[in-house]
mmCIF file of C-alpha atoms in Angstrom:
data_model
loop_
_atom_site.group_PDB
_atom_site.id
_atom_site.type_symbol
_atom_site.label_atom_id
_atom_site.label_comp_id
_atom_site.label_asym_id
_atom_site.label_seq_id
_atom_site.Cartn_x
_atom_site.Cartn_y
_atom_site.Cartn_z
ATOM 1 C CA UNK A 1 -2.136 -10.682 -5.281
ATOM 2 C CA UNK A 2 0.614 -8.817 -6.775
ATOM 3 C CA UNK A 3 4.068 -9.903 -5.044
ATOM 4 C CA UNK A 4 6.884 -8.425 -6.411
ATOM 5 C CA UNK A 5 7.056 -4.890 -6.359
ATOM 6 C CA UNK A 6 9.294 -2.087 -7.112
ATOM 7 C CA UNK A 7 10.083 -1.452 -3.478
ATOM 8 C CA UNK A 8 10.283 -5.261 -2.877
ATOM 9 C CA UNK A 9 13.328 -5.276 -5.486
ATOM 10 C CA UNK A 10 15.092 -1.794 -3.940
ATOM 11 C CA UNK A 11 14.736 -3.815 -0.281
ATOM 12 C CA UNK A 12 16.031 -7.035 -1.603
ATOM 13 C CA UNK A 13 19.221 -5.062 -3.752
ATOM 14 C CA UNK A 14 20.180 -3.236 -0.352
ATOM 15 C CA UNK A 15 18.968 -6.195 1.893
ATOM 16 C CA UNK A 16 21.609 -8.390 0.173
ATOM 17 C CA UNK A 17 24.348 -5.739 -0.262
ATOM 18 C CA UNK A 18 24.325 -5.443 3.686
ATOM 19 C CA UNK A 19 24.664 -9.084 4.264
ATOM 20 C CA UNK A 20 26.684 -9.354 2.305
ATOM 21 C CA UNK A 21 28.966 -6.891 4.123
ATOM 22 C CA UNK A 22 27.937 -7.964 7.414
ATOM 23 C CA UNK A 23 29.281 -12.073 6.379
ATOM 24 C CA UNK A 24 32.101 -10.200 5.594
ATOM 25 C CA UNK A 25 32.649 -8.126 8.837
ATOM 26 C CA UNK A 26 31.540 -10.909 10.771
ATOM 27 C CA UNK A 27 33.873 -13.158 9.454
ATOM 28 C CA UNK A 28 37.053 -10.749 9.834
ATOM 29 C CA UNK A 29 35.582 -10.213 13.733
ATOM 30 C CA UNK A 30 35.649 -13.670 14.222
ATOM 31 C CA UNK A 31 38.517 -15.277 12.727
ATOM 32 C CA UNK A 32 41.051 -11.904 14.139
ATOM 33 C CA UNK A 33 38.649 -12.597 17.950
ATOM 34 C CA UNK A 34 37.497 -8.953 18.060
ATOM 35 C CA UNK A 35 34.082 -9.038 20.174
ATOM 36 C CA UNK A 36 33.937 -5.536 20.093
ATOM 37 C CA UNK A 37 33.750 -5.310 16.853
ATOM 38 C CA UNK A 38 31.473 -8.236 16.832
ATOM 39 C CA UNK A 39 29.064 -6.357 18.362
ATOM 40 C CA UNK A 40 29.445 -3.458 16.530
ATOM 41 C CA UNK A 41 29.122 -5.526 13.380
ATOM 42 C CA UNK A 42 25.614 -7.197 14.956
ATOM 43 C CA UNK A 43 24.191 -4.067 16.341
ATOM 44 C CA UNK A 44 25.186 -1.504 12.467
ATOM 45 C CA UNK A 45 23.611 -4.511 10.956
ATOM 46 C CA UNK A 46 20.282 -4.093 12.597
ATOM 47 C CA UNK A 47 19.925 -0.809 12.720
ATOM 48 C CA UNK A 48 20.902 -0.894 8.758
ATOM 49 C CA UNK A 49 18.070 -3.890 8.365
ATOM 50 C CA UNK A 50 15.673 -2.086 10.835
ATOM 51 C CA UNK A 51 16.026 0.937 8.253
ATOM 52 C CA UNK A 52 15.718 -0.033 4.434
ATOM 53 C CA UNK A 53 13.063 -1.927 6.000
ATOM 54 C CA UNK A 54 11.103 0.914 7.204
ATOM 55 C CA UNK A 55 12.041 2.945 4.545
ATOM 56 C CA UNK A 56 11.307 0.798 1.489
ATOM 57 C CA UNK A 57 8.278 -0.920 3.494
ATOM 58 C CA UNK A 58 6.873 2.564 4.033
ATOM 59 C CA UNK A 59 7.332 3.153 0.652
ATOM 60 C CA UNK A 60 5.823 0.076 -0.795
ATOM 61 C CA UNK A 61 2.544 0.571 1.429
ATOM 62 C CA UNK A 62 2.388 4.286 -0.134
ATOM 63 C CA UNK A 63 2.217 3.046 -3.684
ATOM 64 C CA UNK A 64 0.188 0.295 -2.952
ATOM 65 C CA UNK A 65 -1.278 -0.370 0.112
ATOM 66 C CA UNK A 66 -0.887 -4.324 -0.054
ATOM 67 C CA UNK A 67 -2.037 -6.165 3.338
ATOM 68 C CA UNK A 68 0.510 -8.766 3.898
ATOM 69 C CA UNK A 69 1.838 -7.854 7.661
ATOM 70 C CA UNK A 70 5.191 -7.168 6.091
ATOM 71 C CA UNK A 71 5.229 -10.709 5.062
ATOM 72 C CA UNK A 72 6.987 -10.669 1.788
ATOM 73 C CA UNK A 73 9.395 -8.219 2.681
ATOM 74 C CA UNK A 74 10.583 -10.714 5.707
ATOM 75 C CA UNK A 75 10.409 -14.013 3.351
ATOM 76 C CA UNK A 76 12.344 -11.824 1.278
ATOM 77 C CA UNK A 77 14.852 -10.852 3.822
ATOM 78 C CA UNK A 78 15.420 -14.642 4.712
ATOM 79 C CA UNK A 79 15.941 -15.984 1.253
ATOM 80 C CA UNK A 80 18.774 -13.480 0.889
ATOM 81 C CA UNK A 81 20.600 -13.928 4.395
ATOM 82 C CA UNK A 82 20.442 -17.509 4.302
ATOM 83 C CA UNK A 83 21.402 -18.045 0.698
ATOM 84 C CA UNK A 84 24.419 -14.904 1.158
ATOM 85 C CA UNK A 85 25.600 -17.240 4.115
ATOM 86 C CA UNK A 86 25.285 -20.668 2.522
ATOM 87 C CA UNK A 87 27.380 -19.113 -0.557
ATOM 88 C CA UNK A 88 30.022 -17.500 2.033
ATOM 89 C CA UNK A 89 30.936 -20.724 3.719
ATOM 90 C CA UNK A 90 30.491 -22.552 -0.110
ATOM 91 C CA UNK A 91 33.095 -20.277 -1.755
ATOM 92 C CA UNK A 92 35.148 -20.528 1.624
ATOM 93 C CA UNK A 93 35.151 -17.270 2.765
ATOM 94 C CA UNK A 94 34.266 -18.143 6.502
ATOM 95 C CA UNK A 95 37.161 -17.955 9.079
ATOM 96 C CA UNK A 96 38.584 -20.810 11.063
ATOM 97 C CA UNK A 97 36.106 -20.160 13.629
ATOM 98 C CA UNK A 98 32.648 -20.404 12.235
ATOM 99 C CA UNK A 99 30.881 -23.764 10.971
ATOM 100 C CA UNK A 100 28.528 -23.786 8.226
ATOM 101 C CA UNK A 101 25.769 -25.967 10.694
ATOM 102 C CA UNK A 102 25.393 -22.368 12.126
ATOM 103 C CA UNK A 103 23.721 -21.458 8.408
ATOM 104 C CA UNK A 104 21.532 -24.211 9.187
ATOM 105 C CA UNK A 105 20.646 -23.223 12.591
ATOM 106 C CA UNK A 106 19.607 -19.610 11.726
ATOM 107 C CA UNK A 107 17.756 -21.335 8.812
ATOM 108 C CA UNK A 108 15.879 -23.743 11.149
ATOM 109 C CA UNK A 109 14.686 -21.448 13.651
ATOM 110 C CA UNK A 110 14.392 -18.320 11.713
ATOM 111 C CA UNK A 111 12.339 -20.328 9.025
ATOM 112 C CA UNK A 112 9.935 -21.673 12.104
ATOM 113 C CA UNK A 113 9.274 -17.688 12.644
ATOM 114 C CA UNK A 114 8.914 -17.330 9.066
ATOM 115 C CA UNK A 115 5.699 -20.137 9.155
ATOM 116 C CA UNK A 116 4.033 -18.428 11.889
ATOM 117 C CA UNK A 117 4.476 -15.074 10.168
ATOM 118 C CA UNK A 118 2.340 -16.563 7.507
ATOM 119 C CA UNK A 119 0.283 -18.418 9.295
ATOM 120 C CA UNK A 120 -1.049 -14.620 10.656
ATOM 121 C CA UNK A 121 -0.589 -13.423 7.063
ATOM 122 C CA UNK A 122 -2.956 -16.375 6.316
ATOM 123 C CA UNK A 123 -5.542 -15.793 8.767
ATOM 124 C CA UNK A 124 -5.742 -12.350 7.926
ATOM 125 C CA UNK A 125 -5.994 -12.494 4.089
ATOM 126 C CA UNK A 126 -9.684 -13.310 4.449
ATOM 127 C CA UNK A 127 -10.046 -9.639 4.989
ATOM 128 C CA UNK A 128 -8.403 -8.624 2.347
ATOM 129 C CA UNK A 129 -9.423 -8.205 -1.716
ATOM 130 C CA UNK A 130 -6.849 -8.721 -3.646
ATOM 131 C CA UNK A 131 -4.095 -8.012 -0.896
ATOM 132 C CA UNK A 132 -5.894 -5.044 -0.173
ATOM 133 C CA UNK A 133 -7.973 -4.656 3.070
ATOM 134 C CA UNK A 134 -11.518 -4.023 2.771
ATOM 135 C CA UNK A 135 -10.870 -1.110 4.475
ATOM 136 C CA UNK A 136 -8.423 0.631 1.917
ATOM 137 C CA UNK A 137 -9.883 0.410 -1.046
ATOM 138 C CA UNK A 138 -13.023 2.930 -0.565
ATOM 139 C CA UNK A 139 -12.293 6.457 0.666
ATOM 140 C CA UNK B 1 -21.989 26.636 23.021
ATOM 141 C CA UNK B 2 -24.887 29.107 21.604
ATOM 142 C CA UNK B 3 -27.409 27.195 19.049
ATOM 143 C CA UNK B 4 -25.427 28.913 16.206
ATOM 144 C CA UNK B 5 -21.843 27.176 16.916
ATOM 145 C CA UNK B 6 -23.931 24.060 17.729
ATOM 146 C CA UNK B 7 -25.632 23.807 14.428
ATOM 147 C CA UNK B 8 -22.182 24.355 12.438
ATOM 148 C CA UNK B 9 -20.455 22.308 14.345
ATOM 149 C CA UNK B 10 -23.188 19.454 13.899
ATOM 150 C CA UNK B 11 -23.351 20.287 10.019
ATOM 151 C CA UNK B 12 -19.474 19.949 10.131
ATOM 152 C CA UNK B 13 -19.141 16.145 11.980
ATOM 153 C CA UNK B 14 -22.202 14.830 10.051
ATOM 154 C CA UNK B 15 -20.680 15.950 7.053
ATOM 155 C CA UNK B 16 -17.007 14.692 7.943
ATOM 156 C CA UNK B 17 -18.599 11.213 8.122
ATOM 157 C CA UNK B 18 -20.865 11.439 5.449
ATOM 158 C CA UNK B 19 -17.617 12.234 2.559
ATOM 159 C CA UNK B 20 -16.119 9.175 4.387
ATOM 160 C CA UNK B 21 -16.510 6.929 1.130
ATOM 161 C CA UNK B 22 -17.343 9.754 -1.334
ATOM 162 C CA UNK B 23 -14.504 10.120 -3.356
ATOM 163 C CA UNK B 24 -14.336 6.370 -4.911
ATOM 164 C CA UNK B 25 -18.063 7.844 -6.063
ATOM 165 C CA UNK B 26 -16.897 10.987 -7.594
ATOM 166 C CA UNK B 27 -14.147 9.291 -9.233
ATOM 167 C CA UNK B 28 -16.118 6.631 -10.600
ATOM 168 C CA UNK B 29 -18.554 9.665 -11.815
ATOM 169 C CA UNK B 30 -15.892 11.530 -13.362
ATOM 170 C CA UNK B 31 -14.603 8.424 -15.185
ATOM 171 C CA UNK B 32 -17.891 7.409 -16.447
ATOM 172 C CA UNK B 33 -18.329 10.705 -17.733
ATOM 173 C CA UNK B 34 -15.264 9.408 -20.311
ATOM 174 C CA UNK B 35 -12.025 9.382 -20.307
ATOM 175 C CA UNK B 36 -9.447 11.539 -17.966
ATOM 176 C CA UNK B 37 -6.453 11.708 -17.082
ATOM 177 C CA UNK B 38 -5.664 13.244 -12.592
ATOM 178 C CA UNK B 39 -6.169 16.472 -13.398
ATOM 179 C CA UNK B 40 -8.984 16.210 -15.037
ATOM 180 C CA UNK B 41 -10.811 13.840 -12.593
ATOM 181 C CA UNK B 42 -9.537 16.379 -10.051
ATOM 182 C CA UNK B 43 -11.192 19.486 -11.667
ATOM 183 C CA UNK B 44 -14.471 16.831 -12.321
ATOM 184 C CA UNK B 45 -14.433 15.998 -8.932
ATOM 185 C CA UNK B 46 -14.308 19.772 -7.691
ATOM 186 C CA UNK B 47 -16.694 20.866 -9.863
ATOM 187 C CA UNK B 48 -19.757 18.472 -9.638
ATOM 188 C CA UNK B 49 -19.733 18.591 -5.983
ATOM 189 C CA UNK B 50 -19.185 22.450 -5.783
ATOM 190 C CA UNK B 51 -16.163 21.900 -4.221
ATOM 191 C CA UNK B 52 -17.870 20.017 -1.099
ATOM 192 C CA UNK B 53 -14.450 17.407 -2.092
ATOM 193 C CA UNK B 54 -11.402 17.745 -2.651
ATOM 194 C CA UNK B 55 -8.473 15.586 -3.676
ATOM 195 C CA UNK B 56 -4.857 16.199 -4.277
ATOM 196 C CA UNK B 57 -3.124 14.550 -7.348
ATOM 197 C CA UNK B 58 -0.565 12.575 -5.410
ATOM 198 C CA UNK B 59 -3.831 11.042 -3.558
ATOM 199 C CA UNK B 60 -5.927 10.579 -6.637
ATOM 200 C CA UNK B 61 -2.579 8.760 -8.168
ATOM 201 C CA UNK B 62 -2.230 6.511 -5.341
ATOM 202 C CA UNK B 63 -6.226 5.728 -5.459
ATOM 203 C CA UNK B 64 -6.338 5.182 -8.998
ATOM 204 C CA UNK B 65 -3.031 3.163 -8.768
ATOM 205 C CA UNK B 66 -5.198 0.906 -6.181
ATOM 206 C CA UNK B 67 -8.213 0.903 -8.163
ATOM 207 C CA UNK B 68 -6.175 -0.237 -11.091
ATOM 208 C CA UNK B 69 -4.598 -3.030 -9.415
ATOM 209 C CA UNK B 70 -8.025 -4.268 -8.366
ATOM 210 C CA UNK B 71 -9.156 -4.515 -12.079
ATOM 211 C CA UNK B 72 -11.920 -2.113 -11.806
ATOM 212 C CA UNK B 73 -10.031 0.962 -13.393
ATOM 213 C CA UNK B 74 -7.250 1.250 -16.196
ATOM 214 C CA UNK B 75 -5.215 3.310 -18.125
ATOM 215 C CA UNK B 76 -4.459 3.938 -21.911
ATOM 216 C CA UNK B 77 -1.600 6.724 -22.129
ATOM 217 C CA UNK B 78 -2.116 9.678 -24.815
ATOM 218 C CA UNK B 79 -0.142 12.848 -25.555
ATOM 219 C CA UNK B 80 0.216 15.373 -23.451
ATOM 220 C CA UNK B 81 -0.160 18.998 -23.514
ATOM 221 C CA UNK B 82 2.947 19.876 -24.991
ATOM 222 C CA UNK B 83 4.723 17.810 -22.246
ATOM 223 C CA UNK B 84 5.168 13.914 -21.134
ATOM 224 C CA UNK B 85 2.505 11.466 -22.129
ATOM 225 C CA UNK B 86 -0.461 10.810 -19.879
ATOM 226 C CA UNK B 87 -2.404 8.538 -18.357
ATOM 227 C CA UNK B 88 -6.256 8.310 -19.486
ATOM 228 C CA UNK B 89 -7.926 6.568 -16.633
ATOM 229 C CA UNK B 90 -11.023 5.016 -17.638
ATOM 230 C CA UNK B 91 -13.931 2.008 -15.891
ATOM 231 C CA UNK B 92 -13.044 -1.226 -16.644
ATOM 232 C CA UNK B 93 -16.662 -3.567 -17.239
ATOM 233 C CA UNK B 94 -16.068 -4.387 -14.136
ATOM 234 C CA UNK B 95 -15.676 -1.082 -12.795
ATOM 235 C CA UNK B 96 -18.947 -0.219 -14.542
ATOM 236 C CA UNK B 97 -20.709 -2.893 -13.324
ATOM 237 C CA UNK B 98 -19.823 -2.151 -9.852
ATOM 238 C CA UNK B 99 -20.763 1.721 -9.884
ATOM 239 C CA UNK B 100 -23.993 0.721 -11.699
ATOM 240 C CA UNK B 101 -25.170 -1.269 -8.908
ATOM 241 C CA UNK B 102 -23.629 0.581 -6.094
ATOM 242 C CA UNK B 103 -25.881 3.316 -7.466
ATOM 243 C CA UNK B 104 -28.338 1.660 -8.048
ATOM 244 C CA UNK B 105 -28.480 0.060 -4.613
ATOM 245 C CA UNK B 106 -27.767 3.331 -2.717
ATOM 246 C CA UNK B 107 -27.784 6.701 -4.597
ATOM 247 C CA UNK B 108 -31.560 5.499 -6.679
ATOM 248 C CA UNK B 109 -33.050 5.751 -3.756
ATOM 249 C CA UNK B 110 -32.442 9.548 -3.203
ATOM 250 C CA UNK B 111 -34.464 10.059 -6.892
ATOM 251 C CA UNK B 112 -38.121 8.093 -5.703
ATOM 252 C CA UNK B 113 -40.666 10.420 -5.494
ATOM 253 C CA UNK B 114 -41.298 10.373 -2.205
ATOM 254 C CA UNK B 115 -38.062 11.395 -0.777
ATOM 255 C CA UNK B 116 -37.759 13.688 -3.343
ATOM 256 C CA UNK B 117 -40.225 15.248 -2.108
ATOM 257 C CA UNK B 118 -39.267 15.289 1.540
ATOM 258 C CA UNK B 119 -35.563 17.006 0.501
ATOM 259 C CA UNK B 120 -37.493 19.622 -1.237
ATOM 260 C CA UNK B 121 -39.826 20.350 1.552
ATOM 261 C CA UNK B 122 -36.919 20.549 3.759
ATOM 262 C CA UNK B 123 -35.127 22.712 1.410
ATOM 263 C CA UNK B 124 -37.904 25.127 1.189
ATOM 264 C CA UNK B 125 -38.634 25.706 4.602
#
């Protein structure tokens, strides 16, 4: 099954370019106590993830109609967060506030949603041909 | 609903579900026919079945992109007609193999002599 695709790399590029941004903002929020701006921060970010993920996912299925419940797209998104927020706290950029065992928290339970997600992917590959459902590939 | 509207509309939903699966065929016809690039398989395609199907080159793109990725179709690019090079879309062996026995398994049996025979009878009445 092809994996990376073109789409794959555009969502990753502007997947890490908004967490990056959003360590940032979420930093500044925390360490200057704005919660307003904390949630601000929280609820741009989705919206921004919720987008380029629909947009480049769309995409992606267009020029190839791969069957992988969105799978690679979210193990990409949580290599990139968690690896943007190990760096922040590594290169110190974290405020006074925020403890890197939070990294490792968001690791922990997003990665148990991660193994589910591909347990489904998984169980659902069967009816697929070469990440293609059997459905797609005559019309 | 006078027998008329009945009868088209019949002809219309049997034939709706009998395309359903038709174009990987035509395609597959047009390619074994030799090389082409889209707009050629598109003007194949339109021809052979007197225009019964039709396909629009975005859709033909994104089939053959599919079919290519599944190993039973590839491309060799040539020059163009005075413009960009293109893609010449042609069966892989394993393509071939599989139209060969597709047809084999399920268009053959339109060519034995008796249903032949029964299509023409039908035909002439």
């Amino acid at each position: 099954m092809k994996i990376l695709t073109k789409n794959l790399i555009f969502f990753s590029i502007a997947f890490m370019a908004g967490a990056v941004v959003f360590r940032h903002g979420l930093s500044y929020a925390i360490g200057n106590r704005l919660h307003g701006l904390l949630w601000a921060i929280a609820g741009t970010y989705f919206l921004y993830n919720l987008l380029t993920g629909w947009f480049f996912g769309k995409r992606d299925y267009e020029s190839l109609p791969l069957f992988d419940l969105g799978f690679r797209f979210h193990f990409a998104a949580y290599l990139i967060f968690n690896l943007v927020s190990w760096g922040w706290f590594k290169f110190g950029l974290e405020s006074q506030f925020e403890h890197i065992g939070i990294v490792y928290t968001t690791a922990l339970f997003w990665g148990i949603s991660l193994v589910i997600h591909f347990i489904f992917f998984l169980a659902l590959r069967k009816e697929s041909i070469k990440g293609i459902h059997k459905e797609d590939i005559f019309e | 609903m006078n027998d008329r509207q009945l009868y088209s509309e019949l002809l219309s939903a049997w034939e709706e579900t009998y395309k359903k699966g038709q174009l990987t065929l035509w395609i597959f016809l047009s390619l074994k026919d030799g090389k082409k690039y889209v707009e050629e398989i598109k003007a194949f395609v339109e021809e052979f079945s007197n225009n019964t199907m039709t396909c629009e080159s975005q859709s033909l793109y994104r089939t053959l992109r599919k079919f290519q990725h599944l190993g039973v179709v590839d491309f060799e690019t040539g020059e163009g007609n005075k413009g960009p090079e293109r893609k010449y879309y042609y069966l892989t062996a394993l393509g071939m193999q599989l139209l060969n026995s597709f047809t084999g398994r399920n268009i053959s049996l339109f060519f034995s002599e008796k249903i032949r025979t029964l299509i023409n009878q039908e035909a002439s009445k």
